[in-house]
Tab-separated table of C-alpha atoms and ligand atoms in Angstrom:
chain	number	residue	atom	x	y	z
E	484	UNK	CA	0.000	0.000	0.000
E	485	UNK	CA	1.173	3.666	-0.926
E	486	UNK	CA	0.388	6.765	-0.341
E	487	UNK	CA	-0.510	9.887	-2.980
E	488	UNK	CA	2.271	12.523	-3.213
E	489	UNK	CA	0.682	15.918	-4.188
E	490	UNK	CA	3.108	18.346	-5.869
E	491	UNK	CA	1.358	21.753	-4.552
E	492	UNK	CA	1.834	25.110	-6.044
E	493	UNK	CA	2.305	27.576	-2.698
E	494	UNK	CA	1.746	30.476	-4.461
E	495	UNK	CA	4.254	33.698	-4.782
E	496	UNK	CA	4.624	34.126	-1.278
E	497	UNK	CA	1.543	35.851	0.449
E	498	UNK	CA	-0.524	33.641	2.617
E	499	UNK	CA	-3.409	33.364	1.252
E	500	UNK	CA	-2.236	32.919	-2.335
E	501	UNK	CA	-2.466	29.179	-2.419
E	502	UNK	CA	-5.412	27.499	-4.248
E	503	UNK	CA	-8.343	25.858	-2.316
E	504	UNK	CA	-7.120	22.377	-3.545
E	505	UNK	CA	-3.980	22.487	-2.055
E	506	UNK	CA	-4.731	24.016	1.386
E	507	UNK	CA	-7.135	21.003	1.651
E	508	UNK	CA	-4.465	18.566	0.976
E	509	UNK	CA	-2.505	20.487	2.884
E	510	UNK	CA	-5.129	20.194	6.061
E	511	UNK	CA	-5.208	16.182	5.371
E	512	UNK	CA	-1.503	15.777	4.725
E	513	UNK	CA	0.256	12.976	6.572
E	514	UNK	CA	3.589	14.886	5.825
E	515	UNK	CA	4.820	17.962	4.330
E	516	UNK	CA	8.232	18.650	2.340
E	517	UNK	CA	8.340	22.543	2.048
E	518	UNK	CA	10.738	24.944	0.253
E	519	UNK	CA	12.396	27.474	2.144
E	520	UNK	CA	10.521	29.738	0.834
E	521	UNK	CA	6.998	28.840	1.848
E	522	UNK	CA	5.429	31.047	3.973
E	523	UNK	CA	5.088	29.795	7.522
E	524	UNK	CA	1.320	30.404	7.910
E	525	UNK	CA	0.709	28.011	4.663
E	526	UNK	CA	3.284	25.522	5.894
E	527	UNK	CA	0.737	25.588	9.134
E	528	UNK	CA	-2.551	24.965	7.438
E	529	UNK	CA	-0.954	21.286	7.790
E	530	UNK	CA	-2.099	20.971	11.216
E	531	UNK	CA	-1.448	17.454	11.773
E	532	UNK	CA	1.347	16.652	9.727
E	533	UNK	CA	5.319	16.028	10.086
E	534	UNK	CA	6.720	19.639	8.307
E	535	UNK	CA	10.453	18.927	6.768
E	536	UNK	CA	11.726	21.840	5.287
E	537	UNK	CA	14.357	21.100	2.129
E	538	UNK	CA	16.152	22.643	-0.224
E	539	UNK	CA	18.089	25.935	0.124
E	540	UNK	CA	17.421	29.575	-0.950
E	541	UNK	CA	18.295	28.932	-4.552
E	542	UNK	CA	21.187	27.003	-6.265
E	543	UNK	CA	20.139	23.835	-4.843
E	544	UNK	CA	22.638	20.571	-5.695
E	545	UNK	CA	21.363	18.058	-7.220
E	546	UNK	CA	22.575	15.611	-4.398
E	547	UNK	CA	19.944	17.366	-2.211
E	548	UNK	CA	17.608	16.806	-4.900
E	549	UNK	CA	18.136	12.882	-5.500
E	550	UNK	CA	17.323	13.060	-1.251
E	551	UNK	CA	14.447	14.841	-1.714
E	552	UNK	CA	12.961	12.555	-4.370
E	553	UNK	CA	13.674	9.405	-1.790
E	554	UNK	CA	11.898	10.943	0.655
E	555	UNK	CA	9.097	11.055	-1.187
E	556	UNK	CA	9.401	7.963	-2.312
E	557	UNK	CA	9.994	6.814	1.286
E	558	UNK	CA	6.991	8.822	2.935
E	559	UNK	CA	4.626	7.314	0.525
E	560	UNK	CA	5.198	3.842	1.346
E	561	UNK	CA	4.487	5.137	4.637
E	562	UNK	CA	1.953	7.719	4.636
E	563	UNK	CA	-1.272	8.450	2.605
E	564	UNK	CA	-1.267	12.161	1.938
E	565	UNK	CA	2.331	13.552	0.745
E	566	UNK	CA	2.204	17.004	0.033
E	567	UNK	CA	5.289	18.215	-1.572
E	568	UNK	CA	4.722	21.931	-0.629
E	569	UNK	CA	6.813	24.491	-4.073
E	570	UNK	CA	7.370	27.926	-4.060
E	571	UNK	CA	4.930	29.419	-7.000
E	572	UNK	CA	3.512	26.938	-9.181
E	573	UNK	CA	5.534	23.594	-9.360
E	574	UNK	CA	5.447	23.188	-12.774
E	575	UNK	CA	7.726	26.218	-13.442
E	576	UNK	CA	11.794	26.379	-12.584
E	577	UNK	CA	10.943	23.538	-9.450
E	578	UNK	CA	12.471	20.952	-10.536
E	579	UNK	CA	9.495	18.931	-10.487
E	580	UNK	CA	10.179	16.719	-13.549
E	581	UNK	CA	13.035	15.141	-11.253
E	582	UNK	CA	10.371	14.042	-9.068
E	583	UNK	CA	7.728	13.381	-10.886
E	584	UNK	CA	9.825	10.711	-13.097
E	585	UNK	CA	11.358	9.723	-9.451
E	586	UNK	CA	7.860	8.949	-8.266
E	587	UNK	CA	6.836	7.481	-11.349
E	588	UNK	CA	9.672	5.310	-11.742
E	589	UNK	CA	8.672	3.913	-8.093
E	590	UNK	CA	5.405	3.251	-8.785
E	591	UNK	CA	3.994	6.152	-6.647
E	592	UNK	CA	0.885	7.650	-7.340
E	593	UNK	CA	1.142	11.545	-7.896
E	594	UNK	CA	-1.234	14.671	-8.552
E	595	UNK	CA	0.188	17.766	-9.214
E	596	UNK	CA	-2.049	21.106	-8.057
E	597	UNK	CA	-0.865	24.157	-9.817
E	598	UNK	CA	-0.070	28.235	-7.548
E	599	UNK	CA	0.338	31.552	-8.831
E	600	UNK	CA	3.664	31.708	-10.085
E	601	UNK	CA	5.535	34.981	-9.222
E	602	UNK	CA	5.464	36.331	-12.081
E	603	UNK	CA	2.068	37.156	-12.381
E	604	UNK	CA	2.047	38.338	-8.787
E	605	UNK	CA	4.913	40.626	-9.805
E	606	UNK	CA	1.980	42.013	-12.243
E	607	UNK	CA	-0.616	41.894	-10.564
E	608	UNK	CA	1.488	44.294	-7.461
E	609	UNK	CA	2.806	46.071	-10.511
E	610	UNK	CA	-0.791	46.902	-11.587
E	611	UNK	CA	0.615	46.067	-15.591
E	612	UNK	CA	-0.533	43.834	-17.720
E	613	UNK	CA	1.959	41.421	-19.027
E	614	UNK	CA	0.105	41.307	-22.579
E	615	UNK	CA	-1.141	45.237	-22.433
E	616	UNK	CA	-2.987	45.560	-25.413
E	617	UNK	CA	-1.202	47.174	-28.570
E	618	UNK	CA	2.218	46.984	-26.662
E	619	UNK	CA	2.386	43.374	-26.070
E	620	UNK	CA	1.117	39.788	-27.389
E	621	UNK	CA	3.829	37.569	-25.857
E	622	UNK	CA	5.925	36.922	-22.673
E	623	UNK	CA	8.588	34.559	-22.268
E	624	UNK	CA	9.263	33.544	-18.277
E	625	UNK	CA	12.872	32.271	-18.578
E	626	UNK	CA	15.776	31.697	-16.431
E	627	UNK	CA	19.486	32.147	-17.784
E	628	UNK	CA	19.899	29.038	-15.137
E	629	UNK	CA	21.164	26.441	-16.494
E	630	UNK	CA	21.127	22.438	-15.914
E	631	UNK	CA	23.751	20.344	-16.773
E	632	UNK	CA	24.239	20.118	-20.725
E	633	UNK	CA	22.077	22.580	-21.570
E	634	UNK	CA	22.045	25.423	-23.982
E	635	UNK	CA	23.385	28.572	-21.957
E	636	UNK	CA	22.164	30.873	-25.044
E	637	UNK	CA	18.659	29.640	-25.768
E	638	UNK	CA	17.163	31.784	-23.084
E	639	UNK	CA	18.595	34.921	-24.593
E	640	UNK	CA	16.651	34.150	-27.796
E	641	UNK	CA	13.543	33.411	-26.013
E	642	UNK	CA	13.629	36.991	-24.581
E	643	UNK	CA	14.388	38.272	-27.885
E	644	UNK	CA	11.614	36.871	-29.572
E	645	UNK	CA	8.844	37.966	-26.823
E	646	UNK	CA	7.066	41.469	-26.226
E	647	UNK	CA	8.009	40.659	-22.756
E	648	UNK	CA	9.863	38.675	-20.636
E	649	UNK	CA	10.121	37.750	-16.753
E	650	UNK	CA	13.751	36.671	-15.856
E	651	UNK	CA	13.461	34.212	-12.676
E	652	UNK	CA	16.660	33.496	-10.239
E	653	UNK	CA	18.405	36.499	-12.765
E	654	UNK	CA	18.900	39.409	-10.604
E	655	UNK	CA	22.408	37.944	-9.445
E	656	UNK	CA	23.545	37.760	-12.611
E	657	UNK	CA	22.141	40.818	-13.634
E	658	UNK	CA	25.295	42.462	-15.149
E	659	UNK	CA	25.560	39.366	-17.247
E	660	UNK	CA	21.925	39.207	-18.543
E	661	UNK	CA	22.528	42.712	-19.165
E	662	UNK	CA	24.968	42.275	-21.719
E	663	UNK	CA	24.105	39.207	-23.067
E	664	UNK	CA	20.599	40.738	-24.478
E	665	UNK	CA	22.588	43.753	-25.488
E	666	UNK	CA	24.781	42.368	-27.534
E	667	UNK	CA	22.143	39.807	-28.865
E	668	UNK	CA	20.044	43.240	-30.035
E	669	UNK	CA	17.869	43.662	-27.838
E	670	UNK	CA	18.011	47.846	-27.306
E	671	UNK	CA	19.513	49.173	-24.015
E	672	UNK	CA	16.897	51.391	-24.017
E	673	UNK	CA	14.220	48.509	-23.151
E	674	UNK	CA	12.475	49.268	-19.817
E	675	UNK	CA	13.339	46.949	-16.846
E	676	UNK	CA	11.927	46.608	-13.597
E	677	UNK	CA	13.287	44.220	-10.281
E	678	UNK	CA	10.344	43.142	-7.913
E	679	UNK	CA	11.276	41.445	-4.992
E	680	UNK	CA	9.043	39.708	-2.427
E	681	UNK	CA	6.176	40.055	-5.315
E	682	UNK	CA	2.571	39.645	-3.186
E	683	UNK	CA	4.272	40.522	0.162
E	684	UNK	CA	4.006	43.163	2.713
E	685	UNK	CA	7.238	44.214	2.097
E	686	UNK	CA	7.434	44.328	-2.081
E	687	UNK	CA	9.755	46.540	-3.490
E	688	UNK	CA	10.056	47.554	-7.179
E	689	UNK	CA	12.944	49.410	-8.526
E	690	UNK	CA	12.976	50.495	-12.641
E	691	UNK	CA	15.086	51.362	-15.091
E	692	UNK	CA	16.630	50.354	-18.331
E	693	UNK	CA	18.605	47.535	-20.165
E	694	UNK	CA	21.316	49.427	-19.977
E	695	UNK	CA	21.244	50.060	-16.238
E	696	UNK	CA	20.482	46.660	-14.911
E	697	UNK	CA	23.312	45.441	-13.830
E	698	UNK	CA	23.741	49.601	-11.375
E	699	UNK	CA	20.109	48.905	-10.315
E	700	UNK	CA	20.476	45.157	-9.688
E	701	UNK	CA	23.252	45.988	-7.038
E	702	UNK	CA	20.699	47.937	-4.601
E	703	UNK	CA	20.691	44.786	-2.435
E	704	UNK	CA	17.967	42.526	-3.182
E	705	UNK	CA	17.674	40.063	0.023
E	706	UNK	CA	14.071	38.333	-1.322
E	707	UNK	CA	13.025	36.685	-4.330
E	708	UNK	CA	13.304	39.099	-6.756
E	709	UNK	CA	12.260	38.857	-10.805
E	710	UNK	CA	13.343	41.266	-13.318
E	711	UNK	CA	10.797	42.403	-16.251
E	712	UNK	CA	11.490	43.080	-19.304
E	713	UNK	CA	9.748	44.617	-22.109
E	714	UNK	CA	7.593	48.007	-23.636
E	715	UNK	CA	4.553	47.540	-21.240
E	716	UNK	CA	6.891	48.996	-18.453
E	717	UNK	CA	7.900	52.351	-19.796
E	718	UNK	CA	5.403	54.251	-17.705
E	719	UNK	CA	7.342	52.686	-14.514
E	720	UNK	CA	10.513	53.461	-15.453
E	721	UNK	CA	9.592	57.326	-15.373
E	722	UNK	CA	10.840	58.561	-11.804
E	723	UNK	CA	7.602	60.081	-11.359
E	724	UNK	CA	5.869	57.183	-11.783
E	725	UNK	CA	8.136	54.859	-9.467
E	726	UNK	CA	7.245	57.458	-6.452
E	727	UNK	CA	3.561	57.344	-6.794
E	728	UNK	CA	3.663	53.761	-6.905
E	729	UNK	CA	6.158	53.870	-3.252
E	730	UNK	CA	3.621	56.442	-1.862
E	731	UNK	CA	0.762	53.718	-2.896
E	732	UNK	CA	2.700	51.349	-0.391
E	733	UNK	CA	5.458	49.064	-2.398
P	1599	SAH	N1	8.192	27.897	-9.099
P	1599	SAH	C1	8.456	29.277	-8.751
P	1599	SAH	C2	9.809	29.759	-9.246
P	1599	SAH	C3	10.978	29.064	-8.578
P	1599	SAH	S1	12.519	29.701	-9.083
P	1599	SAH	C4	7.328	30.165	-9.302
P	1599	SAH	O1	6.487	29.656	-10.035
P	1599	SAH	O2	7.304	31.355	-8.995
P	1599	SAH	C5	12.830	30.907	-7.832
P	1599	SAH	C6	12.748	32.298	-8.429
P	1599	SAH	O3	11.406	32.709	-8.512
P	1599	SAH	C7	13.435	33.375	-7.613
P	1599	SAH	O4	14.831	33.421	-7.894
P	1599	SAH	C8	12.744	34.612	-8.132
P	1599	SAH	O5	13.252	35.002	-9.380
P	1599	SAH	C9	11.324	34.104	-8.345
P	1599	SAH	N2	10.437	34.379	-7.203
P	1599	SAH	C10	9.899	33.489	-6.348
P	1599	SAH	N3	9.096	34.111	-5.461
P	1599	SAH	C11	9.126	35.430	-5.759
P	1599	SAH	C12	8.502	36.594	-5.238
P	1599	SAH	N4	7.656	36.529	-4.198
P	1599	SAH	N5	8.779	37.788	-5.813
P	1599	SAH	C13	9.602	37.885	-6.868
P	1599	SAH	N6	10.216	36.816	-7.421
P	1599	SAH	C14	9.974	35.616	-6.879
């Protein structure tokens, strides 16, 4: 007899961004594997269950992957509800194909229950439209991340081809990312905007240009942070702008 591991989206970060479905797995969970950054009051809807944090703040080896995907493996043989608790949705930068063909491989029974992935928090704090109309049709969410033997370019041609673009686990690289779309074309002019802790209390949006990514990337970003990309944010990047947004509280 196993158990059912649920891969749960957690949402961006706010509380009460997590989807019905998986704070009711989360209330009948046997166990709970949680990313650091899962926000404690979600991580408690699991009243009754064992909570085991994993995985670091980002960069995470893939040694402490292969022990994560045992441990599921291992707490379903023992448990009925597994809730494997991912920052966002799961589906997106989580390394949830790992586990997925883990489980699989095993024989484990798995549902996956999607979140709001940051960067549509980042919009929806933002208050701008990812596809605004006559400014933008597309968005590419990429990371310049890379896995072992992978293309390090292809994610500078994704951005290239789409109106806009959300750059996740980027801004400490920014300097890089910065000159890598230059060169590729993409004009230095192109407005940019960092949001960290998109959906939180304490959000914090900072905007500028291509060109001045990597000088506006150094400001000390201790959260999550994403970096935009794209048209749609040229009304941010005016100064005027950026301070009407800080008096409206982020
Ligand atoms: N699965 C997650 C992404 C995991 S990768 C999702 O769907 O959102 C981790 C990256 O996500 C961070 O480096 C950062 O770029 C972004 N991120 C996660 N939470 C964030 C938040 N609250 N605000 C801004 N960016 C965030």
């Amino acid at each position: 007899m196993t158990g059912t591991v649920y891969l749960v989206g957690a949402g961006p970060g706010a509380p009460d961004l997590v989807t019905l479905r998986g704070a009711r797995l989360l209330e009948q969970a046997d166990i709970v594997f949680h990313d650091a950054l899962v926000h404690p009051e979600i991580v408690a809807l699991a009243a009754s269950a064992e909570k085991i944090p994993v995985g670091k703040r980002c960069g995470r080896h893939s040694a402490a992957q292969k022990f994560i995907n045992k441990r599921l493996v291992d707490a379903a043989r023992k448990h009925r509800v597994v809730v494997r608790l991912k920052g966002g949705d799961p589906m997106l930068f989580g390394r949830a194909q790992e586990e997925i063909e883990c489980l699989a491989a095993a024989g484990v029974r798995y549902e996956i229950v999607p979140g709001v992935t940051s960067a549509l928090a980042a919009s929806a704090d933002l208050g701008t439209s990812l596809t605004r109309r006559g400014v933008s049709r597309s968005v590419s969410l990429v990371t310049p991340r890379t896995g072992e033997g992978e293309d390090p370019g292809n994610w500078v041609r994704a951005a290239l081809a789409a109106d806009t673009t959300a750059i996740y686990m980027g801004v400490g690289e920014a300097a890089s990312i910065s000159s890598a779309l230059i060169a590729a074309g993409k004009p230095a002019a192109t407005p940019v905007v960092i949001l960290e802790n998109a959906s939180l209390p304490d959000s914090r949006c900072v905007a500028g240009t291509l060109g001045d990514l990597p000088r506006i990337a150094a400001q000390g970003f201790a959260g999550p942070a994403l970096i935009l990309l794209g048209d749609v944010y040229r009304e941010l990047v005016s100064a005027t702008a950026v301070q009407a947004r800080k008096a409206a509280g982020f």
